[in-house]
PDB file of C-alpha atoms and ligand atoms in Angstrom:
ATOM      1  CA  VAL A   1      -0.356   0.073  -0.464  1.00 82.00           C
ATOM      2  CA  LYS A   2       0.877   3.470  -0.518  1.00 90.00           C
ATOM      3  CA  PRO A   3       2.005   5.245   2.604  1.00 93.00           C
ATOM      4  CA  GLN A   4       0.505   7.949   3.697  1.00 98.00           C
ATOM      5  CA  ILE A   5       1.587  11.700   3.074  1.00 98.00           C
ATOM      6  CA  ALA A   6       0.225  14.550   5.702  1.00 98.00           C
ATOM      7  CA  ALA A   7       1.092  17.989   4.509  1.00 98.00           C
ATOM      8  CA  ILE A   8       1.832  21.039   7.223  1.00 98.00           C
ATOM      9  CA  ILE A   9       1.437  24.535   6.358  1.00 98.00           C
ATOM     10  CA  PRO A  10       3.087  26.872   9.143  1.00 98.00           C
ATOM     11  CA  ALA A  11       0.735  30.222   7.940  1.00 97.00           C
ATOM     12  CA  ALA A  12       0.111  31.780  11.398  1.00 96.00           C
ATOM     13  CA  GLY A  13       3.146  34.437  10.302  1.00 93.00           C
ATOM     14  CA  SER A  14       2.084  37.637  11.416  1.00 86.00           C
ATOM     15  CA  GLY A  15       4.349  39.245   8.157  1.00 86.00           C
ATOM     16  CA  LEU A  16       5.919  42.101  10.588  1.00 86.00           C
ATOM     17  CA  ARG A  17       8.745  42.604   8.174  1.00 88.00           C
ATOM     18  CA  LEU A  18       6.727  42.372   5.024  1.00 89.00           C
ATOM     19  CA  ALA A  19       4.368  44.877   6.642  1.00 88.00           C
ATOM     20  CA  ALA A  20       7.050  47.535   8.032  1.00 88.00           C
ATOM     21  CA  ASP A  21       8.466  47.793   4.324  1.00 89.00           C
ATOM     22  CA  ASP A  22       5.302  48.783   3.209  1.00 82.00           C
ATOM     23  CA  GLY A  23       3.821  50.103   5.840  1.00 78.00           C
ATOM     24  CA  ALA A  24       1.339  47.896   7.526  1.00 67.00           C
ATOM     25  CA  THR A  25      -1.150  48.542   4.443  1.00 72.00           C
ATOM     26  CA  GLY A  26      -1.351  44.999   2.883  1.00 72.00           C
ATOM     27  CA  PRO A  27      -3.606  41.472   4.662  1.00 83.00           C
ATOM     28  CA  PRO A  28      -1.599  39.506   7.333  1.00 87.00           C
ATOM     29  CA  LYS A  29       0.969  38.034   4.852  1.00 90.00           C
ATOM     30  CA  ALA A  30      -0.691  34.445   4.398  1.00 93.00           C
ATOM     31  CA  LEU A  31      -3.542  36.155   2.689  1.00 94.00           C
ATOM     32  CA  ARG A  32      -1.503  38.435   0.969  1.00 93.00           C
ATOM     33  CA  ARG A  33      -1.894  37.873  -3.282  1.00 93.00           C
ATOM     34  CA  LEU A  34       0.309  36.789  -5.728  1.00 94.00           C
ATOM     35  CA  ALA A  35      -0.875  36.936  -9.768  1.00 94.00           C
ATOM     36  CA  GLY A  36      -4.462  36.580  -8.471  1.00 93.00           C
ATOM     37  CA  GLU A  37      -4.132  34.309  -5.240  1.00 95.00           C
ATOM     38  CA  THR A  38      -3.048  34.327  -1.563  1.00 96.00           C
ATOM     39  CA  LEU A  39       0.443  33.120  -1.219  1.00 97.00           C
ATOM     40  CA  LEU A  40      -0.903  30.230   1.366  1.00 98.00           C
ATOM     41  CA  ARG A  41      -3.014  28.690  -1.797  1.00 97.00           C
ATOM     42  CA  HIS A  42       0.327  28.941  -3.875  1.00 97.00           C
ATOM     43  CA  ALA A  43       1.296  27.133  -0.808  1.00 98.00           C
ATOM     44  CA  VAL A  44      -1.340  24.309  -0.341  1.00 98.00           C
ATOM     45  CA  HIS A  45      -0.833  24.009  -4.556  1.00 97.00           C
ATOM     46  CA  CYS A  46       2.850  23.497  -4.342  1.00 97.00           C
ATOM     47  CA  ILE A  47       2.379  19.844  -2.501  1.00 98.00           C
ATOM     48  CA  GLU A  48      -1.104  19.575  -2.873  1.00 96.00           C
ATOM     49  CA  HIS A  49      -0.499  16.515  -5.581  1.00 96.00           C
ATOM     50  CA  VAL A  50       0.657  15.159  -3.186  1.00 97.00           C
ATOM     51  CA  ALA A  51      -0.684  14.934   0.362  1.00 98.00           C
ATOM     52  CA  ASP A  52      -3.210  13.139   1.621  1.00 98.00           C
ATOM     53  CA  GLU A  53      -3.774  15.626   3.868  1.00 98.00           C
ATOM     54  CA  ILE A  54      -3.298  18.642   4.445  1.00 98.00           C
ATOM     55  CA  VAL A  55      -3.325  21.134   8.225  1.00 98.00           C
ATOM     56  CA  VAL A  56      -2.944  24.729   7.922  1.00 98.00           C
ATOM     57  CA  ALA A  57      -1.962  26.513  10.936  1.00 98.00           C
ATOM     58  CA  ALA A  58      -3.483  30.028  10.987  1.00 97.00           C
ATOM     59  CA  PRO A  59      -3.589  33.569  12.557  1.00 95.00           C
ATOM     60  CA  SER A  60      -6.589  32.683  15.457  1.00 95.00           C
ATOM     61  CA  GLU A  61      -8.362  35.750  14.064  1.00 94.00           C
ATOM     62  CA  LEU A  62      -7.966  34.400  10.533  1.00 95.00           C
ATOM     63  CA  VAL A  63      -9.486  30.728  11.181  1.00 96.00           C
ATOM     64  CA  ALA A  64     -12.489  31.424   9.429  1.00 96.00           C
ATOM     65  CA  GLN A  65     -12.073  33.496   6.412  1.00 96.00           C
ATOM     66  CA  ILE A  66      -8.681  30.449   5.565  1.00 97.00           C
ATOM     67  CA  THR A  67     -11.330  27.659   6.185  1.00 97.00           C
ATOM     68  CA  ALA A  68     -13.073  29.156   3.731  1.00 96.00           C
ATOM     69  CA  GLU A  69     -10.165  30.527   1.179  1.00 95.00           C
ATOM     70  CA  LEU A  70      -9.232  26.516   1.064  1.00 97.00           C
ATOM     71  CA  ALA A  71     -13.050  25.106   0.681  1.00 97.00           C
ATOM     72  CA  PRO A  72     -12.300  24.671  -2.799  1.00 96.00           C
ATOM     73  CA  ILE A  73      -9.201  22.298  -1.946  1.00 96.00           C
ATOM     74  CA  ARG A  74      -9.770  18.485  -3.558  1.00 94.00           C
ATOM     75  CA  LYS A  75      -8.442  17.137  -0.109  1.00 97.00           C
ATOM     76  CA  PRO A  76      -9.027  16.928   3.345  1.00 97.00           C
ATOM     77  CA  VAL A  77      -7.872  19.999   4.839  1.00 98.00           C
ATOM     78  CA  ARG A  78      -8.073  21.160   8.741  1.00 98.00           C
ATOM     79  CA  VAL A  79      -7.104  24.642   9.575  1.00 98.00           C
ATOM     80  CA  VAL A  80      -5.473  25.083  13.607  1.00 98.00           C
ATOM     81  CA  VAL A  81      -4.581  27.725  15.962  1.00 98.00           C
ATOM     82  CA  GLY A  82      -1.364  28.492  15.185  1.00 97.00           C
ATOM     83  CA  GLY A  83       0.911  29.669  17.795  1.00 95.00           C
ATOM     84  CA  SER A  84       3.344  32.195  18.991  1.00 94.00           C
ATOM     85  CA  THR A  85       6.332  31.082  17.153  1.00 94.00           C
ATOM     86  CA  ARG A  86       7.131  28.855  14.122  1.00 95.00           C
ATOM     87  CA  GLN A  87       7.848  26.000  16.302  1.00 96.00           C
ATOM     88  CA  GLU A  88       4.448  25.968  18.103  1.00 95.00           C
ATOM     89  CA  SER A  89       2.419  26.125  15.288  1.00 96.00           C
ATOM     90  CA  VAL A  90       4.297  22.971  13.606  1.00 97.00           C
ATOM     91  CA  ARG A  91       3.396  21.596  16.514  1.00 96.00           C
ATOM     92  CA  ARG A  92      -0.338  22.144  17.174  1.00 97.00           C
ATOM     93  CA  ALA A  93      -0.706  21.453  13.230  1.00 98.00           C
ATOM     94  CA  LEU A  94       0.994  18.128  14.577  1.00 98.00           C
ATOM     95  CA  GLY A  95      -1.277  17.647  16.369  1.00 97.00           C
ATOM     96  CA  GLN A  96      -4.125  16.997  14.044  1.00 98.00           C
ATOM     97  CA  VAL A  97      -2.162  15.112  11.642  1.00 98.00           C
ATOM     98  CA  LYS A  98      -3.732  11.539  11.648  1.00 96.00           C
ATOM     99  CA  GLY A  99      -2.105   8.325  13.221  1.00 94.00           C
ATOM    100  CA  THR A 100      -2.125   6.702  10.032  1.00 97.00           C
ATOM    101  CA  ALA A 101       0.294   8.912   8.361  1.00 98.00           C
ATOM    102  CA  ALA A 102       3.657   7.452   7.454  1.00 98.00           C
ATOM    103  CA  PHE A 103       5.669  11.004   6.454  1.00 98.00           C
ATOM    104  CA  VAL A 104       4.873  14.265   6.744  1.00 98.00           C
ATOM    105  CA  LEU A 105       5.770  17.585   4.845  1.00 98.00           C
ATOM    106  CA  VAL A 106       6.684  21.084   6.792  1.00 98.00           C
ATOM    107  CA  HIS A 107       5.893  23.738   3.980  1.00 98.00           C
ATOM    108  CA  ASP A 108       5.873  27.020   4.469  1.00 98.00           C
ATOM    109  CA  ALA A 109       2.907  29.455   3.572  1.00 98.00           C
ATOM    110  CA  ALA A 110       5.616  32.146   2.868  1.00 97.00           C
ATOM    111  CA  ARG A 111       7.043  29.989  -0.219  1.00 98.00           C
ATOM    112  CA  PRO A 112       4.549  29.845  -2.887  1.00 98.00           C
ATOM    113  CA  MET A 113       6.869  29.299  -5.834  1.00 98.00           C
ATOM    114  CA  VAL A 114       8.439  25.646  -5.349  1.00 98.00           C
ATOM    115  CA  PRO A 115       8.415  23.886  -7.904  1.00 97.00           C
ATOM    116  CA  PRO A 116       6.962  20.407  -8.018  1.00 96.00           C
ATOM    117  CA  ASP A 117      10.179  18.528  -8.841  1.00 97.00           C
ATOM    118  CA  VAL A 118      11.203  19.951  -5.154  1.00 98.00           C
ATOM    119  CA  VAL A 119       8.344  17.878  -3.695  1.00 98.00           C
ATOM    120  CA  ASP A 120       9.409  15.319  -5.429  1.00 98.00           C
ATOM    121  CA  ARG A 121      12.464  15.026  -5.247  1.00 98.00           C
ATOM    122  CA  VAL A 122      12.152  15.171  -1.182  1.00 98.00           C
ATOM    123  CA  LEU A 123       9.284  12.193  -1.369  1.00 98.00           C
ATOM    124  CA  ALA A 124      11.692   9.983  -3.332  1.00 98.00           C
ATOM    125  CA  ALA A 125      14.847  11.045  -0.391  1.00 98.00           C
ATOM    126  CA  LEU A 126      12.026   9.840   2.243  1.00 98.00           C
ATOM    127  CA  THR A 127      10.732   6.551   0.685  1.00 97.00           C
ATOM    128  CA  ALA A 128      14.743   5.411  -0.360  1.00 98.00           C
ATOM    129  CA  GLY A 129      15.083   5.083   3.713  1.00 98.00           C
ATOM    130  CA  ALA A 130      15.506   9.231   4.550  1.00 98.00           C
ATOM    131  CA  VAL A 131      14.594  10.224   7.895  1.00 98.00           C
ATOM    132  CA  ALA A 132      14.263  13.523   7.682  1.00 98.00           C
ATOM    133  CA  VAL A 133      14.807  15.550   4.138  1.00 98.00           C
ATOM    134  CA  VAL A 134      15.576  19.348   3.437  1.00 98.00           C
ATOM    135  CA  PRO A 135      16.047  21.240  -0.096  1.00 98.00           C
ATOM    136  CA  ALA A 136      18.934  23.549   0.252  1.00 98.00           C
ATOM    137  CA  VAL A 137      20.373  25.917  -2.252  1.00 98.00           C
ATOM    138  CA  PRO A 138      23.999  27.929  -2.610  1.00 98.00           C
ATOM    139  CA  VAL A 139      24.345  31.201  -1.380  1.00 97.00           C
ATOM    140  CA  SER A 140      25.218  33.620  -3.464  1.00 96.00           C
ATOM    141  CA  ASP A 141      27.064  36.569  -1.060  1.00 97.00           C
ATOM    142  CA  SER A 142      30.431  36.246   0.949  1.00 97.00           C
ATOM    143  CA  LEU A 143      28.724  35.498   4.651  1.00 97.00           C
ATOM    144  CA  ARG A 144      30.046  36.924   7.717  1.00 96.00           C
ATOM    145  CA  GLN A 145      29.311  35.139  11.673  1.00 95.00           C
ATOM    146  CA  VAL A 146      28.961  38.835  13.536  1.00 95.00           C
ATOM    147  CA  GLY A 147      30.428  38.493  17.405  1.00 92.00           C
ATOM    148  CA  GLU A 148      30.108  40.680  19.839  1.00 89.00           C
ATOM    149  CA  GLU A 149      30.687  44.811  19.537  1.00 89.00           C
ATOM    150  CA  GLY A 150      31.037  44.830  15.813  1.00 87.00           C
ATOM    151  CA  ALA A 151      32.971  41.923  15.754  1.00 94.00           C
ATOM    152  CA  SER A 152      33.288  39.079  12.617  1.00 96.00           C
ATOM    153  CA  THR A 153      34.674  36.243  10.930  1.00 96.00           C
ATOM    154  CA  ALA A 154      34.589  35.255   7.489  1.00 97.00           C
ATOM    155  CA  LEU A 155      32.638  31.908   6.372  1.00 96.00           C
ATOM    156  CA  ASP A 156      32.791  30.050   3.942  1.00 96.00           C
ATOM    157  CA  ARG A 157      30.122  29.901   1.657  1.00 96.00           C
ATOM    158  CA  HIS A 158      31.046  27.342  -0.475  1.00 97.00           C
ATOM    159  CA  ARG A 159      30.451  25.378   3.149  1.00 96.00           C
ATOM    160  CA  VAL A 160      26.930  26.953   3.797  1.00 97.00           C
ATOM    161  CA  ARG A 161      23.652  26.136   2.285  1.00 98.00           C
ATOM    162  CA  ALA A 162      20.352  28.142   2.637  1.00 98.00           C
ATOM    163  CA  VAL A 163      17.325  25.760   3.957  1.00 98.00           C
ATOM    164  CA  GLN A 164      14.250  25.618   2.226  1.00 98.00           C
ATOM    165  CA  THR A 165      10.747  23.642   2.240  1.00 98.00           C
ATOM    166  CA  PRO A 166       9.030  21.984   1.663  1.00 98.00           C
ATOM    167  CA  GLN A 167      11.030  19.642   4.586  1.00 98.00           C
ATOM    168  CA  GLY A 168       9.965  15.813   4.674  1.00 98.00           C
ATOM    169  CA  PHE A 169      10.229  13.158   7.546  1.00 98.00           C
ATOM    170  CA  ARG A 170       9.188   9.801   8.951  1.00 98.00           C
ATOM    171  CA  ALA A 171       6.241  10.853  10.997  1.00 98.00           C
ATOM    172  CA  ALA A 172       7.061   9.084  14.156  1.00 98.00           C
ATOM    173  CA  THR A 173      10.454  11.250  13.931  1.00 98.00           C
ATOM    174  CA  LEU A 174       8.716  14.385  13.748  1.00 98.00           C
ATOM    175  CA  ARG A 175       6.327  13.713  15.690  1.00 97.00           C
ATOM    176  CA  ALA A 176       9.496  12.770  18.815  1.00 97.00           C
ATOM    177  CA  ALA A 177      11.411  15.747  17.615  1.00 97.00           C
ATOM    178  CA  HIS A 178       8.447  18.586  18.238  1.00 96.00           C
ATOM    179  CA  GLU A 179       7.777  16.521  21.788  1.00 94.00           C
ATOM    180  CA  GLN A 180      11.458  16.945  23.194  1.00 91.00           C
ATOM    181  CA  ALA A 181      12.321  20.105  21.995  1.00 81.00           C
ATOM    182  CA  PRO A 182      13.501  22.036  25.060  1.00 71.00           C
ATOM    183  CA  ASP A 183      12.671  25.328  23.549  1.00 78.00           C
ATOM    184  CA  GLU A 184      11.175  27.941  21.224  1.00 71.00           C
ATOM    185  CA  GLN A 185      14.139  29.059  18.782  1.00 82.00           C
ATOM    186  CA  ALA A 186      13.846  26.602  16.484  1.00 91.00           C
ATOM    187  CA  THR A 187      13.322  28.286  12.739  1.00 92.00           C
ATOM    188  CA  ASP A 188      12.674  25.419  10.879  1.00 95.00           C
ATOM    189  CA  ASP A 189      12.184  21.566  11.773  1.00 97.00           C
ATOM    190  CA  ALA A 190      15.248  19.963  10.558  1.00 97.00           C
ATOM    191  CA  SER A 191      17.162  21.738  13.183  1.00 96.00           C
ATOM    192  CA  LEU A 192      15.024  19.792  15.440  1.00 96.00           C
ATOM    193  CA  VAL A 193      15.544  16.733  14.609  1.00 96.00           C
ATOM    194  CA  GLU A 194      19.262  16.972  13.852  1.00 95.00           C
ATOM    195  CA  ARG A 195      18.496  17.472  18.021  1.00 93.00           C
ATOM    196  CA  LEU A 196      17.364  13.597  18.316  1.00 93.00           C
ATOM    197  CA  GLY A 197      20.778  12.788  16.945  1.00 94.00           C
ATOM    198  CA  GLU A 198      18.542  11.561  13.521  1.00 96.00           C
ATOM    199  CA  PRO A 199      20.755  12.331  10.417  1.00 97.00           C
ATOM    200  CA  VAL A 200      19.258  15.099   8.090  1.00 98.00           C
ATOM    201  CA  THR A 201      19.200  14.567   3.939  1.00 98.00           C
ATOM    202  CA  LEU A 202      19.871  17.107   1.558  1.00 98.00           C
ATOM    203  CA  VAL A 203      18.303  17.373  -1.469  1.00 98.00           C
ATOM    204  CA  GLU A 204      18.516  19.966  -4.706  1.00 98.00           C
ATOM    205  CA  GLY A 205      16.330  22.694  -4.139  1.00 98.00           C
ATOM    206  CA  ASP A 206      15.265  25.486  -6.129  1.00 98.00           C
ATOM    207  CA  LEU A 207      15.920  29.049  -6.543  1.00 97.00           C
ATOM    208  CA  ARG A 208      12.134  29.770  -6.725  1.00 98.00           C
ATOM    209  CA  GLY A 209      11.299  28.378  -3.197  1.00 98.00           C
ATOM    210  CA  PHE A 210      13.051  31.099  -1.839  1.00 98.00           C
ATOM    211  CA  LYS A 211      10.630  33.254   1.059  1.00 97.00           C
ATOM    212  CA  ILE A 212       9.018  35.827   0.770  1.00 96.00           C
ATOM    213  CA  THR A 213       9.992  37.676   3.616  1.00 94.00           C
ATOM    214  CA  ARG A 214       9.854  41.893   2.392  1.00 94.00           C
ATOM    215  CA  ALA A 215       8.162  43.596   0.393  1.00 92.00           C
ATOM    216  CA  ILE A 216      10.861  43.314  -2.959  1.00 96.00           C
ATOM    217  CA  ASP A 217      10.457  39.665  -2.743  1.00 96.00           C
ATOM    218  CA  LEU A 218       6.798  39.866  -3.760  1.00 95.00           C
ATOM    219  CA  VAL A 219       7.963  41.903  -6.605  1.00 95.00           C
ATOM    220  CA  VAL A 220       9.840  38.881  -7.640  1.00 97.00           C
ATOM    221  CA  ALA A 221       6.811  36.402  -7.022  1.00 97.00           C
ATOM    222  CA  GLU A 222       4.848  38.403  -8.983  1.00 96.00           C
ATOM    223  CA  SER A 223       6.605  38.134 -11.495  1.00 96.00           C
ATOM    224  CA  LEU A 224       7.606  34.283 -12.021  1.00 96.00           C
ATOM    225  CA  ALA A 225       3.303  33.836 -10.955  1.00 94.00           C
ATOM    226  CA  ARG A 226       2.453  35.735 -14.076  1.00 93.00           C
ATOM    227  CA  ARG A 227       5.201  34.293 -16.432  1.00 92.00           C
ATOM    228  CA  GLN A 228       4.260  30.797 -15.307  1.00 85.00           C
ATOM    229  CA  ARG A 229       0.611  31.310 -16.235  1.00 74.00           C
TER     230      ARG A 229
HETATM  231  O1  C5P B   1       8.541  34.184  10.757  1.00 58.16           O
HETATM  232  P1  C5P B   1       9.366  32.905   9.315  1.00 58.16           P
HETATM  233  O2  C5P B   1       9.477  34.237   7.582  1.00 58.16           O
HETATM  234  O3  C5P B   1       9.989  31.965   9.540  1.00 58.16           O
HETATM  235  O4  C5P B   1       7.695  31.741   8.647  1.00 58.16           O
HETATM  236  C1  C5P B   1       8.066  31.041   7.716  1.00 58.16           C
HETATM  237  C2  C5P B   1       6.837  30.972   8.339  1.00 58.16           C
HETATM  238  O5  C5P B   1       5.773  29.892   9.440  1.00 58.16           O
HETATM  239  C3  C5P B   1       5.647  31.444   7.330  1.00 58.16           C
HETATM  240  O6  C5P B   1       5.350  30.739   6.657  1.00 58.16           O
HETATM  241  C4  C5P B   1       4.886  31.727   8.767  1.00 58.16           C
HETATM  242  O7  C5P B   1       3.332  32.098   8.208  1.00 58.16           O
HETATM  243  C5  C5P B   1       4.842  30.903   9.609  1.00 58.16           C
HETATM  244  N1  C5P B   1       4.733  30.965  11.143  1.00 58.16           N
HETATM  245  C6  C5P B   1       3.325  30.308  11.565  1.00 58.16           C
HETATM  246  N2  C5P B   1       3.346  30.870  13.463  1.00 58.16           N
HETATM  247  C7  C5P B   1       4.787  31.956  13.790  1.00 58.16           C
HETATM  248  C8  C5P B   1       5.333  32.642  12.758  1.00 58.16           C
HETATM  249  C9  C5P B   1       5.863  31.844  11.494  1.00 58.16           C
HETATM  250  O8  C5P B   1       2.950  29.538  11.353  1.00 58.16           O
HETATM  251  N3  C5P B   1       4.289  32.397  15.153  1.00 58.16           N
END
């Protein structure tokens, strides 16, 4: 039998950096529009072809609106109230994932343009036996690690990768990672799994998997989305 795949979409962020850029005129980030569709709808489209169920973590005041927004999706969708950090939002959503799920994909609502082959690479690695899978891309900028009082040292950019989503996990491993996480500091799920001593497998990401964080990201994504049509 085909292993069941659940998708979690953390969409409960307030988009403070985006709001700061454009004077807080827009709606919360997940409901910003790109080529006529919300970021959340785009993000769901990225993973719905492989998901047997989808759980979205939404800001509490938007649960009804987001439930309505996702009503046309032809997969079982649940919307839960997110937390004050991404990690807590994912943990709450994970609590609603069916016990029968073998694999869980966690995909940021803020990454609307991830092409299907990235999702396929993540799943292929899981099917081949990986415990935790992360799509990653090289970084273009030279990097410096900053310390106290303005001190900084160069990092070799060839030895770092920028991490994207969807990240894929064996369901039991992701549950254990979130149960044992000591704090709320993790900015992604693979770093929690790594704390369990489990290996993290990298697969090739895609430049289109970038995260919408600042206003300039929306400009780039809008252009990509229009070209895609
Ligand atoms: O804050 P950051 O840019 O890392 O957010 C990545 C994703 O996590 C976004 O899709 C955002 O909506 C989500 N998030 C969340 N709950 C929070 C903070 C962020 O679901 N409290």
